[in-house]
mmCIF file of C-alpha atoms in Angstrom:
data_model
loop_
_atom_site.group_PDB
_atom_site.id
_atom_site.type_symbol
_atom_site.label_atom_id
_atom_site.label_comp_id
_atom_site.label_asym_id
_atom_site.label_seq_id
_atom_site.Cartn_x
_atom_site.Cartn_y
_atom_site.Cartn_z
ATOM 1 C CA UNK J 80 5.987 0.164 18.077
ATOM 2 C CA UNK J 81 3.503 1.445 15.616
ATOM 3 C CA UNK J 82 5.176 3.676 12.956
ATOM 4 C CA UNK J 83 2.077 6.207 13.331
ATOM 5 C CA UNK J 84 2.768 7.057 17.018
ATOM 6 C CA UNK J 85 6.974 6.527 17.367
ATOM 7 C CA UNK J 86 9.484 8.382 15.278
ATOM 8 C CA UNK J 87 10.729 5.775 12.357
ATOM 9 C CA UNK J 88 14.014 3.915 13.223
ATOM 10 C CA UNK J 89 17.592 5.456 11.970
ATOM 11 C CA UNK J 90 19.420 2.612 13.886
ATOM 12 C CA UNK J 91 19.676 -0.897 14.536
ATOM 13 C CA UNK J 92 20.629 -2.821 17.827
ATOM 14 C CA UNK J 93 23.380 -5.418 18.144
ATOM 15 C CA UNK J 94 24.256 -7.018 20.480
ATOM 16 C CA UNK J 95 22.920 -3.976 22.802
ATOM 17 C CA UNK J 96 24.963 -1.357 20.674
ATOM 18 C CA UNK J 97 23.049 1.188 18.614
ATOM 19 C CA UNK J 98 24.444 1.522 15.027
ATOM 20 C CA UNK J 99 23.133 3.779 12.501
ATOM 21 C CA UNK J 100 22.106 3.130 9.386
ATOM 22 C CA UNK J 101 20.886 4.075 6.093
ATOM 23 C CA UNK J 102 16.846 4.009 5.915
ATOM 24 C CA UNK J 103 16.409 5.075 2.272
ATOM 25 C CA UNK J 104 13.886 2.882 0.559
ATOM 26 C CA UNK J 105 16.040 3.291 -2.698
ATOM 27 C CA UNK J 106 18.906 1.584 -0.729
ATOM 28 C CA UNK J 107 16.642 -1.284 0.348
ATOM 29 C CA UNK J 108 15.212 -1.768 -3.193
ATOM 30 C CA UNK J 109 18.616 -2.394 -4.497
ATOM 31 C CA UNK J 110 19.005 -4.690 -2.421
ATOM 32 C CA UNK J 111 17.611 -7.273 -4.449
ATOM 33 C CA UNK J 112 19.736 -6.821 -7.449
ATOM 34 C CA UNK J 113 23.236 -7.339 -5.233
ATOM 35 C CA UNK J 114 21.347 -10.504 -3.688
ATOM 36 C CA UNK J 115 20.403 -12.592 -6.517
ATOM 37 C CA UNK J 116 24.166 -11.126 -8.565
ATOM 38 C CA UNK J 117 25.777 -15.053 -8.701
ATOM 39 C CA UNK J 118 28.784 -13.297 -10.643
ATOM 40 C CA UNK J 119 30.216 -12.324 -7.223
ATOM 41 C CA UNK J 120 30.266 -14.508 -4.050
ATOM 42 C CA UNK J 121 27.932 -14.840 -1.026
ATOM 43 C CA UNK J 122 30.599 -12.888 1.015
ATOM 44 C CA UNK J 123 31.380 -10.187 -1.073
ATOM 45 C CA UNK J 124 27.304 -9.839 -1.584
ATOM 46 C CA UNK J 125 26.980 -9.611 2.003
ATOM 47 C CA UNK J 126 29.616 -7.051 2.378
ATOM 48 C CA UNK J 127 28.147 -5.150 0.064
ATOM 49 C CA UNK J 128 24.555 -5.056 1.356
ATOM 50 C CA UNK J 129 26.612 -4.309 4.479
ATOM 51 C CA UNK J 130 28.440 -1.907 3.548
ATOM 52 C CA UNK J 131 25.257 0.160 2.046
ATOM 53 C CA UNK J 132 22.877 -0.102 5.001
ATOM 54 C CA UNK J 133 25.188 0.895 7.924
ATOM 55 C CA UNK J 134 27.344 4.242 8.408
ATOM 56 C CA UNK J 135 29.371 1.701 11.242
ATOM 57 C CA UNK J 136 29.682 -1.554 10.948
ATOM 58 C CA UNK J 137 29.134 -3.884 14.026
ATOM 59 C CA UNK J 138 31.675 -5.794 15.141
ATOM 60 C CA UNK J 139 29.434 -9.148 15.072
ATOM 61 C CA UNK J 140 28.831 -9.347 11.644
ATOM 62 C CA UNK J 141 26.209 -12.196 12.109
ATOM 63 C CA UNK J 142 24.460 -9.999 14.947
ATOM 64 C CA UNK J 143 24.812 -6.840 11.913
ATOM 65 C CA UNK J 144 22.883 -9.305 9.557
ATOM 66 C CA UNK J 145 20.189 -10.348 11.705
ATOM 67 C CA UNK J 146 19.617 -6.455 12.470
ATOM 68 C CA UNK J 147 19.394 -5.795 9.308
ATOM 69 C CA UNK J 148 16.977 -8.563 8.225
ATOM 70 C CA UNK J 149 14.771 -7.358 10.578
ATOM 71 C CA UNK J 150 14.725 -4.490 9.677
ATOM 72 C CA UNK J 151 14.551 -5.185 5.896
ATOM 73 C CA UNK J 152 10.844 -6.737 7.302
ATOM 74 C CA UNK J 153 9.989 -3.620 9.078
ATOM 75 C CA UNK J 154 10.789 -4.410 12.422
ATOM 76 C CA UNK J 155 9.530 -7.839 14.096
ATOM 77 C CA UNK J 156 6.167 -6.018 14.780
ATOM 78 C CA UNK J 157 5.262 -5.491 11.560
ATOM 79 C CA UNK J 158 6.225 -8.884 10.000
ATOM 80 C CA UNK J 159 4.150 -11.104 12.471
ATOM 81 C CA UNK J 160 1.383 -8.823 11.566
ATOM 82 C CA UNK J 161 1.493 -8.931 7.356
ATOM 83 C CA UNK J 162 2.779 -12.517 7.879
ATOM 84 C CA UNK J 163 0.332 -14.344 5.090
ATOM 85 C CA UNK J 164 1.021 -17.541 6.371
ATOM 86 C CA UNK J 165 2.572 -19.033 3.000
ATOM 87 C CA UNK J 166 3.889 -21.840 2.893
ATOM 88 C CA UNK J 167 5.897 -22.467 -0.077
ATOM 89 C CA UNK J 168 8.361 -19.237 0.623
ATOM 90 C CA UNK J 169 8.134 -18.481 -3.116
ATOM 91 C CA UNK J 170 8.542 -15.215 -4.452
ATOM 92 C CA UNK J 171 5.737 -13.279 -5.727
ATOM 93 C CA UNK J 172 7.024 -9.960 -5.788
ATOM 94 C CA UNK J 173 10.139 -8.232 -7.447
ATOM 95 C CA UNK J 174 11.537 -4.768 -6.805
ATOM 96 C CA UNK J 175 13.487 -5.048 -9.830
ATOM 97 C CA UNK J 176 11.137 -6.873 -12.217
ATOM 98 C CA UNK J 177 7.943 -4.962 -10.926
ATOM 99 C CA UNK J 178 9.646 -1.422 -10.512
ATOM 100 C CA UNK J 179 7.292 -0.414 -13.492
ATOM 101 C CA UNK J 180 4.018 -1.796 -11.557
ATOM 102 C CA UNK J 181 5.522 -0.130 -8.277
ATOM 103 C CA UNK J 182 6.273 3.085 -9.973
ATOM 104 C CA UNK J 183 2.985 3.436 -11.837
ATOM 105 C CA UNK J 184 0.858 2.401 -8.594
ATOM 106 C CA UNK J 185 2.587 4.785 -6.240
ATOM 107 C CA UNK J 186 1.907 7.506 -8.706
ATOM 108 C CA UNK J 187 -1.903 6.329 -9.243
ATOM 109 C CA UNK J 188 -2.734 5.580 -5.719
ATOM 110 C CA UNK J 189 -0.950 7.981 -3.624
ATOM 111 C CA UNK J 190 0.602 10.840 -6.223
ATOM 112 C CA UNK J 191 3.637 9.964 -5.220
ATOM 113 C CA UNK J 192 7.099 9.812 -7.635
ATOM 114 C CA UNK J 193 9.442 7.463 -6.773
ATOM 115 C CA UNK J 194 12.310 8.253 -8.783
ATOM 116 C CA UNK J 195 11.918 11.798 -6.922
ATOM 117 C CA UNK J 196 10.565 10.617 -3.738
ATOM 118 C CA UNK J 197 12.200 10.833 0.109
ATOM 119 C CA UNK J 198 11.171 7.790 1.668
ATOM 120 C CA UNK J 199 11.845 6.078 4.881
ATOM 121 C CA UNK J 200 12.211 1.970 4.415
ATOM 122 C CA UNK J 201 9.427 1.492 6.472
ATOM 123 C CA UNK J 202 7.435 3.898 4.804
ATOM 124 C CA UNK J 203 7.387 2.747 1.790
ATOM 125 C CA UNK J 204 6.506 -0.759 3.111
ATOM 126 C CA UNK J 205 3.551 0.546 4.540
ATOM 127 C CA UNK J 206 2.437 2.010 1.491
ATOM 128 C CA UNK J 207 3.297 -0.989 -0.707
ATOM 129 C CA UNK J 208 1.140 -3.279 1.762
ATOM 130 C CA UNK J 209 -1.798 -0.224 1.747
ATOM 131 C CA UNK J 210 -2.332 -0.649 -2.263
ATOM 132 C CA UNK J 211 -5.620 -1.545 -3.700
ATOM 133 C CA UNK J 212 -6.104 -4.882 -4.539
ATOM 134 C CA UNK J 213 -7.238 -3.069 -8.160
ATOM 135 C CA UNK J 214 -3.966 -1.357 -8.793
ATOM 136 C CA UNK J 215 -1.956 -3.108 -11.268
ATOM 137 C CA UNK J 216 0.916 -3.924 -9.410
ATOM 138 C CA UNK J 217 -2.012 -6.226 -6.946
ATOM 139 C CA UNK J 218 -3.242 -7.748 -10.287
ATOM 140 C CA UNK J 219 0.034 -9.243 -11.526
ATOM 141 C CA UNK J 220 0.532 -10.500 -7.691
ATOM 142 C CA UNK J 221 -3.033 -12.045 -7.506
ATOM 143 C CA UNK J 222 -1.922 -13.235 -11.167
ATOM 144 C CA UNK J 223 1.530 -15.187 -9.650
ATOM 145 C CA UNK J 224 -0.363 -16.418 -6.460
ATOM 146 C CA UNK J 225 -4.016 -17.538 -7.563
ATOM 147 C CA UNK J 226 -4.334 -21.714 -7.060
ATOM 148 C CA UNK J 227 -5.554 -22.313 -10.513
ATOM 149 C CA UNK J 228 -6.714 -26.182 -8.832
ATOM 150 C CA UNK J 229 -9.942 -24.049 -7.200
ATOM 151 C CA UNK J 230 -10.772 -22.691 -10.759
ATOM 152 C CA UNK J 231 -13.122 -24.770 -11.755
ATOM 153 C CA UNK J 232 -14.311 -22.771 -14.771
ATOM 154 C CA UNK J 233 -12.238 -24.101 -17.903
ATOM 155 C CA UNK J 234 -11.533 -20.590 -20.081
ATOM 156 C CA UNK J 235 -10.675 -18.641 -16.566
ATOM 157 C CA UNK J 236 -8.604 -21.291 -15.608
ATOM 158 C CA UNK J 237 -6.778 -21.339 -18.590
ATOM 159 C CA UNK J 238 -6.759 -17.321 -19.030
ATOM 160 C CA UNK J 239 -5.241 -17.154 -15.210
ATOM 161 C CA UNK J 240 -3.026 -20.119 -16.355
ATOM 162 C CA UNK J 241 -1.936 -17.590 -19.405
ATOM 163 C CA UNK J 242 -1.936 -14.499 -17.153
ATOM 164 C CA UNK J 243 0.420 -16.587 -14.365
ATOM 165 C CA UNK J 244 3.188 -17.718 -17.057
ATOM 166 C CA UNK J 245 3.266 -14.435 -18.612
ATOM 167 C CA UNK J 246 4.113 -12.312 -15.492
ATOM 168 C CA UNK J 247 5.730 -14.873 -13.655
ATOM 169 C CA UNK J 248 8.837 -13.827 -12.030
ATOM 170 C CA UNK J 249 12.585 -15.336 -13.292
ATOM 171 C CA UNK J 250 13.983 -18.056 -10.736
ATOM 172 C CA UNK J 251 16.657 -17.774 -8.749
ATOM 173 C CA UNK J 252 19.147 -20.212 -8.617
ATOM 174 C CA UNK J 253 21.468 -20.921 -5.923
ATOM 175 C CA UNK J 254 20.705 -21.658 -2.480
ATOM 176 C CA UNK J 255 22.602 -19.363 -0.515
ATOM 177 C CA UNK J 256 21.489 -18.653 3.050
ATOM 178 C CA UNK J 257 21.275 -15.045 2.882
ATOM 179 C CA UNK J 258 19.137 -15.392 -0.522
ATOM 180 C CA UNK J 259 17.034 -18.046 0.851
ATOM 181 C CA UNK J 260 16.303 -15.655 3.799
ATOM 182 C CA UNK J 261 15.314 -12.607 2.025
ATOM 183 C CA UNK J 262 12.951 -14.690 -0.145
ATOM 184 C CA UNK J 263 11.370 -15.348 3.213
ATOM 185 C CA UNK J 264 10.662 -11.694 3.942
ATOM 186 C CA UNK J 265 8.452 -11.358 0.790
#
């Protein structure tokens, strides 16, 4: 499906069943904050999230959560195709951590407002992936993600070394699986 030619998704299939849900990219972006909240347990996090993203919940609520993952990733289309290949699964960006660098590049590179903006998940995924590697919100990622072993320079190494510590992101501890799998997605 390319998200040029088709009409955006406003449902999810399980187990053969359409169910609608909620394709707000403000919904999705809040996401984060109920999945790394250890103050409440995995299944009242999950019933949350579920509870936010669909209008009707699907009886199979492991069926509901794959659905939703996928779509979380823009469909299974466009994760094989923005798949990096990394390896290490660690996390490198942070709706809630970067919202300044996300708010300030949308507005740069596309004149768009995101505290006023109407955006379809998927659309804003698009746009997020479409950002010039010069915007700021590219620079702190290149910052989290550059291998400072291939620097072979001593003062860049140790001003990426500098730049890497200063935006790096906070860790997330605990191990749950739903967690673990949205660290996956990005």
């Amino acid at each position: 499906m390319s998200i040029l030619t088709s009409a955006l998704p406003s449902f999810v299939c399980v187990d053969g069943e359409k169910f609608e849900i909620n394709t707000d990219f403000k919904v999705y972006l809040s996401l984060e904050s109920i999945i790394f909240d250890n103050s409440i347990s995995v299944y009242r996090r999950t019933a949350k999230i579920l509870a936010l993203c669909y209008k009707k919940l699907p009886s199979s609520l492991d069926g509901a959560l794959e659905a939703l993952m996928e779509f979380y990733a823009g469909g299974s289309d466009m994760q094989k195709k923005y798949d990096d290949g990394r390896k290490d699964n660690g996390r490198v960006l942070s709706f809630e951590e970067d919202a300044p660098y996300i708010l300030s590049s949308f507005l740069t590179e596309y004149g768009i407002n995101l505290l006023t903006a109407h955006l379809h998940w998927w659309e804003f995924l698009a746009l997020l992936k479409g950002l010039r590697p010069s915007c700021r919100l590219c620079e702190v990622i290149k910052y989290r993600t550059v291998d400072l072993s291939k620097i072979k320079n001593r003062e860049q190494r140790k001003f990426y070394a500098r730049q890497k510590r200063l935006y790096a992101l906070k860790r997330f501890e605990g191990d749950d699986e739903i967690a673990e799998n949205l660290l996956k997605i990005f």
